[in-house]
Short mmCIF file of C-alpha atoms and ligand atoms in Angstrom, two decimals:
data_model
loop_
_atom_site.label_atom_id
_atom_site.label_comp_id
_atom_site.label_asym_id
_atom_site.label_seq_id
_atom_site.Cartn_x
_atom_site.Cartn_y
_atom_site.Cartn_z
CA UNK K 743 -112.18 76.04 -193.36
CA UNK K 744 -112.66 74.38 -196.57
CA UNK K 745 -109.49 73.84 -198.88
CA UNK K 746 -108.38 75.78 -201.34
CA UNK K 747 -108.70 75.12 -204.80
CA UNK K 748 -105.44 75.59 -206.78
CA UNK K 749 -105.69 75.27 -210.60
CA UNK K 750 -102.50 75.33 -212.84
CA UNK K 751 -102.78 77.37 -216.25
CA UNK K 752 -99.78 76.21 -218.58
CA UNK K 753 -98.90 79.41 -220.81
CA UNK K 754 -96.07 80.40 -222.92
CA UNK K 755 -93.91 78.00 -223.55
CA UNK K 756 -93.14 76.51 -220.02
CA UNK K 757 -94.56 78.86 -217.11
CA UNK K 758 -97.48 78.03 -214.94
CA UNK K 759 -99.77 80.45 -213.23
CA UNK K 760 -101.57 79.60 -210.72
CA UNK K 761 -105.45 80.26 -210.11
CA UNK K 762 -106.30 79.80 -206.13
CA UNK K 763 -110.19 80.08 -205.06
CA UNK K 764 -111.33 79.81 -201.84
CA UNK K 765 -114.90 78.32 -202.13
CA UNK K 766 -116.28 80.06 -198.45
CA UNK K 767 -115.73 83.31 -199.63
CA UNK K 768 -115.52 83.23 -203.18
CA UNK K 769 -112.14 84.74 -202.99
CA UNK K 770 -110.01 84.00 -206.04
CA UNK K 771 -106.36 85.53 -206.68
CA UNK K 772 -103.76 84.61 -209.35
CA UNK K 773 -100.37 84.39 -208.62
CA UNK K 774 -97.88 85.51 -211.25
CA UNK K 775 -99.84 85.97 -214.55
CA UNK K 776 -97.49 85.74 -217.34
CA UNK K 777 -100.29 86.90 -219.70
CA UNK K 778 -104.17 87.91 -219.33
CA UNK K 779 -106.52 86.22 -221.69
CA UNK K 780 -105.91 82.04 -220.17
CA UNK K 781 -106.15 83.36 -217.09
CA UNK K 782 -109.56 85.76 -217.32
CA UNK K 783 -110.52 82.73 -219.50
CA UNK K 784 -109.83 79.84 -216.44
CA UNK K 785 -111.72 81.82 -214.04
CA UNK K 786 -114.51 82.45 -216.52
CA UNK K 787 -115.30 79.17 -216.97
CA UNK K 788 -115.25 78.49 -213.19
CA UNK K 789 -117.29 81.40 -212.70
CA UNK K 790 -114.54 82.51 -210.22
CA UNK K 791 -114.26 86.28 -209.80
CA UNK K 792 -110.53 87.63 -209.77
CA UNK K 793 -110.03 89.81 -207.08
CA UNK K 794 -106.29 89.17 -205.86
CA UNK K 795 -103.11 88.93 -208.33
CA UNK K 796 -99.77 87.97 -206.03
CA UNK K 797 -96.73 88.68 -207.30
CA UNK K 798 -93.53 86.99 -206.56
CA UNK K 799 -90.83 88.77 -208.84
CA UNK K 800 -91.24 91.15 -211.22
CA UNK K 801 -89.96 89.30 -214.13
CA UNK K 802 -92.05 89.98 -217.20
CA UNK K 803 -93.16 86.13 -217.23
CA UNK K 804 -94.89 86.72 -213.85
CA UNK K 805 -96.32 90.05 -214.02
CA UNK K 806 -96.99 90.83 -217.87
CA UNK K 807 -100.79 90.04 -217.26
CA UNK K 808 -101.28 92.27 -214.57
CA UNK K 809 -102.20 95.61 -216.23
CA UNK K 810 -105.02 93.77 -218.47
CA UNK K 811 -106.39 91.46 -215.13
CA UNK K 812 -106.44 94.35 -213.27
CA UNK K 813 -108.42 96.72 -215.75
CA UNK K 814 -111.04 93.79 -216.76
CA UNK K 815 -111.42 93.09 -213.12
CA UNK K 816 -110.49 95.73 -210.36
CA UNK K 817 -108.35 92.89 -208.75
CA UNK K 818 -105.75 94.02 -206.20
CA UNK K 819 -102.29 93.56 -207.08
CA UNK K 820 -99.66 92.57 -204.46
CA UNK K 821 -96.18 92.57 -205.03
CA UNK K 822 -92.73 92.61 -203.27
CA UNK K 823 -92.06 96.15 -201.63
CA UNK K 824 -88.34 95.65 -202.26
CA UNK K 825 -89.44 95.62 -206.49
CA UNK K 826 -91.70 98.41 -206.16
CA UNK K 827 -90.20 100.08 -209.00
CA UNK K 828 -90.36 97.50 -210.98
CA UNK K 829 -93.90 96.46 -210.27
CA UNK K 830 -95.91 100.19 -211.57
CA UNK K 831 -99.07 97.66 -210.93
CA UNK K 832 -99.02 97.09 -207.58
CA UNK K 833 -101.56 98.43 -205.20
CA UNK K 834 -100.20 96.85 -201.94
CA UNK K 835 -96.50 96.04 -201.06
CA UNK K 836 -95.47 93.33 -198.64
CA UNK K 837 -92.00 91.58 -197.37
CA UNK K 838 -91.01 89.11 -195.21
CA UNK K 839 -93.45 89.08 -191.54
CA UNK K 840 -96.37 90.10 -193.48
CA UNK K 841 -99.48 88.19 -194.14
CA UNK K 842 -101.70 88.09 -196.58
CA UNK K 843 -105.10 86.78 -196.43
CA UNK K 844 -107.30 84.74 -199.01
CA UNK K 845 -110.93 84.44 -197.29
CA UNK K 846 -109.80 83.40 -194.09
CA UNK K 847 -106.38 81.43 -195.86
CA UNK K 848 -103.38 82.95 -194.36
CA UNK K 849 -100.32 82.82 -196.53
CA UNK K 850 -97.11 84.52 -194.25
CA UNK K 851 -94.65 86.25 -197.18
CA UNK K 852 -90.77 85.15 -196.98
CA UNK K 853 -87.72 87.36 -199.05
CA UNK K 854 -86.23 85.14 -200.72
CA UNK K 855 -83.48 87.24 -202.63
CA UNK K 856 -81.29 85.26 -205.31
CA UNK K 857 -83.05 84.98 -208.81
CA UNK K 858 -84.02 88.59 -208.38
CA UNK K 859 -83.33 90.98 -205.42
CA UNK K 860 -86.85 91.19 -204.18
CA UNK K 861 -88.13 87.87 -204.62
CA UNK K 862 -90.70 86.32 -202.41
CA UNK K 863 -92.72 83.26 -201.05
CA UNK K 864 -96.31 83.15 -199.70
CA UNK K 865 -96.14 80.15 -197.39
CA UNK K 866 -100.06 79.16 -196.31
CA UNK K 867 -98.96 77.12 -193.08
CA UNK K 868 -102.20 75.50 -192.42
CA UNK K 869 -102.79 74.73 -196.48
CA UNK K 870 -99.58 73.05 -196.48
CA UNK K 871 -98.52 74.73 -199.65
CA UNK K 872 -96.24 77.22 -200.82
CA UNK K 873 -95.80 79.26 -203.78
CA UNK K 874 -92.40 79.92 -204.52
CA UNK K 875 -91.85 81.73 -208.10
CA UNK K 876 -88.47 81.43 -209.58
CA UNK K 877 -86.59 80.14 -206.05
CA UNK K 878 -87.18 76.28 -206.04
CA UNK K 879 -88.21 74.00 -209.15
CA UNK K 880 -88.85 70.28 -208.87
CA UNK K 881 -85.03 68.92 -208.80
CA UNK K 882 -84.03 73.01 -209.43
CA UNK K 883 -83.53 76.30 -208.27
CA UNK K 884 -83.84 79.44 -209.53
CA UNK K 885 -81.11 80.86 -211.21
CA UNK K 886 -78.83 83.75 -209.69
CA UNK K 887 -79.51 87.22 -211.45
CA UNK K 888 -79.80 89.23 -208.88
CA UNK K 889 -78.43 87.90 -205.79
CA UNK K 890 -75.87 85.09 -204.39
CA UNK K 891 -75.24 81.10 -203.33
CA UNK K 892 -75.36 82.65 -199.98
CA UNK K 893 -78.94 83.65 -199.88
CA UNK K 894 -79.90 81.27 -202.11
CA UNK K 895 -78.63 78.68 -199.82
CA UNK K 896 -80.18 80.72 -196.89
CA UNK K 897 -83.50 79.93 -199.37
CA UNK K 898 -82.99 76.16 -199.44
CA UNK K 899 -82.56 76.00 -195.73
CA UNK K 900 -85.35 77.61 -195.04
CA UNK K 901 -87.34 75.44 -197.27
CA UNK K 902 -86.16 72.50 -196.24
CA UNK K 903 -87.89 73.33 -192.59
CA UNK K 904 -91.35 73.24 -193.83
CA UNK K 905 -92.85 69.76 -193.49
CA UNK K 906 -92.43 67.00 -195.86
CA UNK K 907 -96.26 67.50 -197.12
CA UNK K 908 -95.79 70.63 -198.12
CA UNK K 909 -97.13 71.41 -201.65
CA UNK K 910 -94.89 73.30 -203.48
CA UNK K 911 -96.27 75.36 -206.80
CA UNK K 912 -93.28 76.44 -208.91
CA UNK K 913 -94.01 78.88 -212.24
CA UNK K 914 -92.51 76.83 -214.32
CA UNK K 915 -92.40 73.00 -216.41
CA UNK K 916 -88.14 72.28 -215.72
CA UNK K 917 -88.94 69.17 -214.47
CA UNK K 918 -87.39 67.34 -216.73
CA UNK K 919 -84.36 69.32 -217.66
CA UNK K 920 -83.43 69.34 -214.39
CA UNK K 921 -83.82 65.97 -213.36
CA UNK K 922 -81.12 64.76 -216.29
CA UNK K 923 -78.92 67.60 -214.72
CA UNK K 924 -79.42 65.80 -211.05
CA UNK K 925 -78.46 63.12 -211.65
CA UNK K 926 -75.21 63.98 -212.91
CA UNK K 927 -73.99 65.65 -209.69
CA UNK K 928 -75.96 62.77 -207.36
CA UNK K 929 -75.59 59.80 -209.34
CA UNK K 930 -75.63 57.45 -206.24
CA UNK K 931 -79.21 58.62 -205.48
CA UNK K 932 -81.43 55.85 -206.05
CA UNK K 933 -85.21 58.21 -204.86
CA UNK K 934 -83.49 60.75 -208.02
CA UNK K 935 -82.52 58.21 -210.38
CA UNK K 936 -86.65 56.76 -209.57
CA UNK K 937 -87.77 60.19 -209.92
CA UNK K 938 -86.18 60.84 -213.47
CA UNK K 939 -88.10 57.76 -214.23
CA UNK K 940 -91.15 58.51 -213.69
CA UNK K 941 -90.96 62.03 -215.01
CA UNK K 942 -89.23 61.04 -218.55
CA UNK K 943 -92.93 59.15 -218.79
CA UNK K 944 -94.98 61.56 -217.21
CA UNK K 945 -93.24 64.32 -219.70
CA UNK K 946 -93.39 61.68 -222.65
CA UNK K 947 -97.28 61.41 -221.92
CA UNK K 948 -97.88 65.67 -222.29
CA UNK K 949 -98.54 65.72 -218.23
CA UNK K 950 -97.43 68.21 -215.78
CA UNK K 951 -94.84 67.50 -212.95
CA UNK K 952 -95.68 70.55 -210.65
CA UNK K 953 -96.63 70.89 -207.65
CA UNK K 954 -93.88 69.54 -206.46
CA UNK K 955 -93.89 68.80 -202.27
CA UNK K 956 -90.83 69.36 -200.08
CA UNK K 957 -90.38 66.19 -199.27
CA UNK K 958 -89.64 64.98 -202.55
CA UNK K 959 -87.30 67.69 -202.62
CA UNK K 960 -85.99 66.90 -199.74
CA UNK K 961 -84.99 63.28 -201.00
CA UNK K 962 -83.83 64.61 -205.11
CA UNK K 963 -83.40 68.22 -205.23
CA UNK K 964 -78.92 68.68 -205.29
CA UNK K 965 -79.31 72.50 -204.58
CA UNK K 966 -82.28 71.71 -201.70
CA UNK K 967 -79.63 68.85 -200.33
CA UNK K 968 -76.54 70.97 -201.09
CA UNK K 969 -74.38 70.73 -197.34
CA UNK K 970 -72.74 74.15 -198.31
CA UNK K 971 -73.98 77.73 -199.90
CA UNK K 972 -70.53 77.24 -201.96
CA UNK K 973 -71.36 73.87 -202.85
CA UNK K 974 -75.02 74.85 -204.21
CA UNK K 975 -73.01 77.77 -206.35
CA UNK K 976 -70.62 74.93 -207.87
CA UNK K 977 -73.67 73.22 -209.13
CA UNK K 978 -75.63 76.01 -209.71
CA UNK K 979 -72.42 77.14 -212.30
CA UNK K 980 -72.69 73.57 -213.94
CA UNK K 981 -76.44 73.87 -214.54
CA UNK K 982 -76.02 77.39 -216.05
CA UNK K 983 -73.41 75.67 -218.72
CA UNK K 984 -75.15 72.51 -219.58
ZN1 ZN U 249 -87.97 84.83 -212.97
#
């Protein structure tokens, strides 16, 4: 099985979409196009035919280029069943025990409720990545419109089982933000106070700090390393008022 080829699109002002192709089968899906024209664009130039947009949320950031994809392409859209309504776009619905295929890439789809009530993963075990939406940022976590600490929590703990290799491919460029905000609830952490480091420069030199992997996470992230769902909501209250 050859890998995957994951390409980040920077649009707006601070999301990412991601283009994956699988080069056996020429398979190539899009996962939560904020807009049309970079993304039809990317591929384009790659000579990569859409055929797959995955949804995680329906948040107009990740979905508002799935009408146009769709018509200039005849891509299949897949998308949370629990957002269904909220999603008019999507031709297939999936939730957590589901797979989804990409060639002969398997990517199993986890709820992860919190930032909206239908949110979910698609986890490709044998890829080692994971594309996670609006639930974890490098140093973050999504915030809580639509659901609680609890399942958030129930989110980072989950996360947190996945290997330390683990790619993770975030829709959006917090990096920074959040890293000045870690540090103020885990100022002891010497890998976090490293980390904010090296991402003031990376940031300061125009480059991108996504993917992210879990166990970077693992050793900076204060809501991935929170002991408690009501700690995580104390800190998740602070970030949401800085
Ligand atoms: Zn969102």
């Amino acid at each position: 099985m050859a890998a995957l080829d994951i390409v980040r699109i920077p649009v707006l002002s601070d999301n990412y979409v991601w283009l994956v192709h699988d080069p056996e089968s020429f398979e190539t899906m899009v996962v939560d196009p904020s807009v049309a024209d970079p993304v039809l664009a990317e591929a384009d130039r790659r000579g990569w035919p859409i055929t797959a947009i995955w949804n995680t949320h329906w948040h107009p950031d990740h979905t508002g280029g799935n009408a146009d994809i769709k018509a200039k392409t005849g891509c299949e859209i897949i998308a949370p069943a629990a957002e269904r309504e909220r999603i008019p776009t999507a031709d297939r619905l999936v939730k957590d025990g589901d797979r989804v295929r990409l060639g002969s890439h398997v990517a199993d789809v986890w709820d992860v409720p919190a930032h909206t009530a239908g949110h979910i993963a698609y986890h490709f075990a044998d890829d080692a990545a994971i594309f996670v939406g609006d639930t974890l940022f490098a140093m973050g976590c999504g915030r809580l419109f639509e659901g609680t600490a609890e399942q958030m929590f129930a989110n980072m703990q989950r996360l947190a089982t996945l290997d330390d290799a683990t790619r993770v491919y975030c829709a959006h460029e917090y990096t920074l933000s959040n890293a000045r905000f870690a540090v103020t609830v885990d100022p002891e952490n010497r890998a976090l106070a490293d980390r904010l480091v090296a991402v003031e420069a990376a940031r300061a030199a125009g480059e991108p700090t996504v993917p992210t992997s879990i166990g970077a996470e693992r050793a900076t992230n204060p809501f991935l390393r929170a002991p408690t769902a009501a700690e995580l909501g104390r800190i998740r209250a602070l970030k949401d008022a800085a």
